[in-house]
Amino acid sequence: MSTSAEQQYDRIGEAFEGFKALTLARYAEVPGFLELVGDVRGRSV
């Protein structure tokens, strides 16, 4: 049985999946984020 917190987190995840399909995210936020991050080749977390 899921807790209320788990259900809320699931709803947030579902909303984020829909957000990723929006034009704003695809053509403004994602490229802007990647520009801020810079070249990550050869790096690890």
PDB file of N, CA and C in Angstrom:
ATOM      1  N   MET A   1       0.837  -1.178   0.000  1.00  0.00           N
ATOM      2  CA  MET A   1       0.000   0.000   0.000  1.00  0.00           C
ATOM      3  C   MET A   1       0.885   1.246   0.000  1.00  0.00           C
ATOM      4  N   SER A   2       0.598   2.180  -0.877  1.00  0.00           N
ATOM      5  CA  SER A   2       1.381   3.404  -0.988  1.00  0.00           C
ATOM      6  C   SER A   2       1.000   4.398   0.096  1.00  0.00           C
ATOM      7  N   THR A   3       1.981   5.140   0.539  1.00  0.00           N
ATOM      8  CA  THR A   3       1.709   6.204   1.494  1.00  0.00           C
ATOM      9  C   THR A   3       1.296   7.461   0.741  1.00  0.00           C
ATOM     10  N   SER A   4       0.780   8.406   1.463  1.00  0.00           N
ATOM     11  CA  SER A   4       0.380   9.672   0.862  1.00  0.00           C
ATOM     12  C   SER A   4       1.577  10.366   0.210  1.00  0.00           C
ATOM     13  N   ALA A   5       2.726  10.309   0.862  1.00  0.00           N
ATOM     14  CA  ALA A   5       3.927  10.936   0.306  1.00  0.00           C
ATOM     15  C   ALA A   5       4.334  10.261  -1.002  1.00  0.00           C
ATOM     16  N   GLU A   6       4.248   8.938  -1.054  1.00  0.00           N
ATOM     17  CA  GLU A   6       4.592   8.220  -2.287  1.00  0.00           C
ATOM     18  C   GLU A   6       3.633   8.579  -3.411  1.00  0.00           C
ATOM     19  N   GLN A   7       2.356   8.681  -3.081  1.00  0.00           N
ATOM     20  CA  GLN A   7       1.360   9.043  -4.091  1.00  0.00           C
ATOM     21  C   GLN A   7       1.604  10.457  -4.604  1.00  0.00           C
ATOM     22  N   GLN A   8       1.948  11.360  -3.701  1.00  0.00           N
ATOM     23  CA  GLN A   8       2.228  12.732  -4.109  1.00  0.00           C
ATOM     24  C   GLN A   8       3.463  12.768  -5.010  1.00  0.00           C
ATOM     25  N   TYR A   9       4.490  12.030  -4.650  1.00  0.00           N
ATOM     26  CA  TYR A   9       5.711  11.986  -5.454  1.00  0.00           C
ATOM     27  C   TYR A   9       5.419  11.413  -6.835  1.00  0.00           C
ATOM     28  N   ASP A  10       4.587  10.389  -6.898  1.00  0.00           N
ATOM     29  CA  ASP A  10       4.203   9.810  -8.190  1.00  0.00           C
ATOM     30  C   ASP A  10       3.494  10.839  -9.058  1.00  0.00           C
ATOM     31  N   ARG A  11       2.628  11.636  -8.463  1.00  0.00           N
ATOM     32  CA  ARG A  11       1.913  12.673  -9.230  1.00  0.00           C
ATOM     33  C   ARG A  11       2.883  13.730  -9.749  1.00  0.00           C
ATOM     34  N   ILE A  12       3.866  14.086  -8.942  1.00  0.00           N
ATOM     35  CA  ILE A  12       4.873  15.058  -9.378  1.00  0.00           C
ATOM     36  C   ILE A  12       5.653  14.491 -10.558  1.00  0.00           C
ATOM     37  N   GLY A  13       6.024  13.222 -10.479  1.00  0.00           N
ATOM     38  CA  GLY A  13       6.743  12.578 -11.579  1.00  0.00           C
ATOM     39  C   GLY A  13       5.928  12.551 -12.855  1.00  0.00           C
ATOM     40  N   GLU A  14       4.649  12.263 -12.730  1.00  0.00           N
ATOM     41  CA  GLU A  14       3.773  12.244 -13.904  1.00  0.00           C
ATOM     42  C   GLU A  14       3.678  13.639 -14.517  1.00  0.00           C
ATOM     43  N   ALA A  15       3.576  14.654 -13.684  1.00  0.00           N
ATOM     44  CA  ALA A  15       3.501  16.030 -14.191  1.00  0.00           C
ATOM     45  C   ALA A  15       4.795  16.413 -14.891  1.00  0.00           C
ATOM     46  N   PHE A  16       5.925  15.989 -14.344  1.00  0.00           N
ATOM     47  CA  PHE A  16       7.214  16.309 -14.957  1.00  0.00           C
ATOM     48  C   PHE A  16       7.351  15.650 -16.319  1.00  0.00           C
ATOM     49  N   GLU A  17       6.867  14.430 -16.452  1.00  0.00           N
ATOM     50  CA  GLU A  17       6.909  13.758 -17.754  1.00  0.00           C
ATOM     51  C   GLU A  17       6.166  14.581 -18.794  1.00  0.00           C
ATOM     52  N   GLY A  18       5.025  15.134 -18.430  1.00  0.00           N
ATOM     53  CA  GLY A  18       4.274  15.985 -19.348  1.00  0.00           C
ATOM     54  C   GLY A  18       5.001  17.285 -19.637  1.00  0.00           C
ATOM     55  N   PHE A  19       5.674  17.834 -18.636  1.00  0.00           N
ATOM     56  CA  PHE A  19       6.415  19.082 -18.803  1.00  0.00           C
ATOM     57  C   PHE A  19       7.532  18.931 -19.820  1.00  0.00           C
ATOM     58  N   LYS A  20       8.210  17.783 -19.798  1.00  0.00           N
ATOM     59  CA  LYS A  20       9.335  17.579 -20.711  1.00  0.00           C
ATOM     60  C   LYS A  20       8.917  17.658 -22.172  1.00  0.00           C
ATOM     61  N   ALA A  21       7.649  17.424 -22.459  1.00  0.00           N
ATOM     62  CA  ALA A  21       7.167  17.462 -23.837  1.00  0.00           C
ATOM     63  C   ALA A  21       6.832  18.881 -24.301  1.00  0.00           C
ATOM     64  N   LEU A  22       6.777  19.837 -23.395  1.00  0.00           N
ATOM     65  CA  LEU A  22       6.423  21.204 -23.761  1.00  0.00           C
ATOM     66  C   LEU A  22       7.535  21.871 -24.565  1.00  0.00           C
ATOM     67  N   THR A  23       7.138  22.717 -25.485  1.00  0.00           N
ATOM     68  CA  THR A  23       8.097  23.444 -26.319  1.00  0.00           C
ATOM     69  C   THR A  23       9.055  24.266 -25.471  1.00  0.00           C
ATOM     70  N   LEU A  24       8.555  24.915 -24.430  1.00  0.00           N
ATOM     71  CA  LEU A  24       9.402  25.737 -23.570  1.00  0.00           C
ATOM     72  C   LEU A  24      10.553  24.924 -22.994  1.00  0.00           C
ATOM     73  N   ALA A  25      10.258  23.748 -22.497  1.00  0.00           N
ATOM     74  CA  ALA A  25      11.304  22.913 -21.902  1.00  0.00           C
ATOM     75  C   ALA A  25      12.292  22.457 -22.959  1.00  0.00           C
ATOM     76  N   ARG A  26      11.776  22.038 -24.088  1.00  0.00           N
ATOM     77  CA  ARG A  26      12.625  21.462 -25.125  1.00  0.00           C
ATOM     78  C   ARG A  26      13.547  22.485 -25.773  1.00  0.00           C
ATOM     79  N   TYR A  27      13.051  23.692 -26.002  1.00  0.00           N
ATOM     80  CA  TYR A  27      13.818  24.667 -26.773  1.00  0.00           C
ATOM     81  C   TYR A  27      14.362  25.841 -25.970  1.00  0.00           C
ATOM     82  N   ALA A  28      14.035  25.942 -24.702  1.00  0.00           N
ATOM     83  CA  ALA A  28      14.534  27.054 -23.894  1.00  0.00           C
ATOM     84  C   ALA A  28      15.250  26.566 -22.641  1.00  0.00           C
ATOM     85  N   GLU A  29      14.569  25.816 -21.812  1.00  0.00           N
ATOM     86  CA  GLU A  29      15.164  25.438 -20.532  1.00  0.00           C
ATOM     87  C   GLU A  29      16.274  24.407 -20.677  1.00  0.00           C
ATOM     88  N   VAL A  30      16.051  23.385 -21.464  1.00  0.00           N
ATOM     89  CA  VAL A  30      17.078  22.343 -21.607  1.00  0.00           C
ATOM     90  C   VAL A  30      18.346  22.911 -22.236  1.00  0.00           C
ATOM     91  N   PRO A  31      18.264  23.619 -23.365  1.00  0.00           N
ATOM     92  CA  PRO A  31      19.495  24.188 -23.930  1.00  0.00           C
ATOM     93  C   PRO A  31      20.175  25.175 -22.977  1.00  0.00           C
ATOM     94  N   GLY A  32      19.385  25.966 -22.261  1.00  0.00           N
ATOM     95  CA  GLY A  32      19.965  26.903 -21.308  1.00  0.00           C
ATOM     96  C   GLY A  32      20.701  26.190 -20.186  1.00  0.00           C
ATOM     97  N   PHE A  33      20.117  25.122 -19.673  1.00  0.00           N
ATOM     98  CA  PHE A  33      20.762  24.328 -18.622  1.00  0.00           C
ATOM     99  C   PHE A  33      22.060  23.715 -19.134  1.00  0.00           C
ATOM    100  N   LEU A  34      22.007  23.137 -20.327  1.00  0.00           N
ATOM    101  CA  LEU A  34      23.200  22.500 -20.880  1.00  0.00           C
ATOM    102  C   LEU A  34      24.310  23.509 -21.129  1.00  0.00           C
ATOM    103  N   GLU A  35      23.943  24.723 -21.508  1.00  0.00           N
ATOM    104  CA  GLU A  35      24.945  25.773 -21.700  1.00  0.00           C
ATOM    105  C   GLU A  35      25.603  26.135 -20.372  1.00  0.00           C
ATOM    106  N   LEU A  36      24.807  26.209 -19.311  1.00  0.00           N
ATOM    107  CA  LEU A  36      25.359  26.518 -17.992  1.00  0.00           C
ATOM    108  C   LEU A  36      26.286  25.419 -17.490  1.00  0.00           C
ATOM    109  N   VAL A  37      25.920  24.172 -17.753  1.00  0.00           N
ATOM    110  CA  VAL A  37      26.717  23.038 -17.282  1.00  0.00           C
ATOM    111  C   VAL A  37      28.055  22.981 -18.002  1.00  0.00           C
ATOM    112  N   GLY A  38      28.032  23.271 -19.289  1.00  0.00           N
ATOM    113  CA  GLY A  38      29.269  23.230 -20.067  1.00  0.00           C
ATOM    114  C   GLY A  38      29.632  21.815 -20.480  1.00  0.00           C
ATOM    115  N   ASP A  39      30.855  21.669 -20.937  1.00  0.00           N
ATOM    116  CA  ASP A  39      31.339  20.379 -21.439  1.00  0.00           C
ATOM    117  C   ASP A  39      31.575  19.420 -20.271  1.00  0.00           C
ATOM    118  N   VAL A  40      30.891  18.296 -20.269  1.00  0.00           N
ATOM    119  CA  VAL A  40      31.022  17.327 -19.180  1.00  0.00           C
ATOM    120  C   VAL A  40      31.754  16.060 -19.617  1.00  0.00           C
ATOM    121  N   ARG A  41      32.285  16.075 -20.825  1.00  0.00           N
ATOM    122  CA  ARG A  41      33.013  14.875 -21.280  1.00  0.00           C
ATOM    123  C   ARG A  41      34.191  14.596 -20.354  1.00  0.00           C
ATOM    124  N   GLY A  42      34.352  13.337 -19.995  1.00  0.00           N
ATOM    125  CA  GLY A  42      35.449  12.919 -19.138  1.00  0.00           C
ATOM    126  C   GLY A  42      35.223  13.178 -17.655  1.00  0.00           C
ATOM    127  N   ARG A  43      34.068  13.658 -17.303  1.00  0.00           N
ATOM    128  CA  ARG A  43      33.769  13.928 -15.890  1.00  0.00           C
ATOM    129  C   ARG A  43      32.863  12.846 -15.333  1.00  0.00           C
ATOM    130  N   SER A  44      32.834  12.724 -14.034  1.00  0.00           N
ATOM    131  CA  SER A  44      31.960  11.738 -13.398  1.00  0.00           C
ATOM    132  C   SER A  44      31.363  12.343 -12.136  1.00  0.00           C
ATOM    133  N   VAL A  45      30.348  11.679 -11.647  1.00  0.00           N
ATOM    134  CA  VAL A  45      29.682  12.139 -10.425  1.00  0.00           C
ATOM    135  C   VAL A  45      29.997  11.180  -9.312  1.00  0.00           C
TER     136      VAL A  45
END
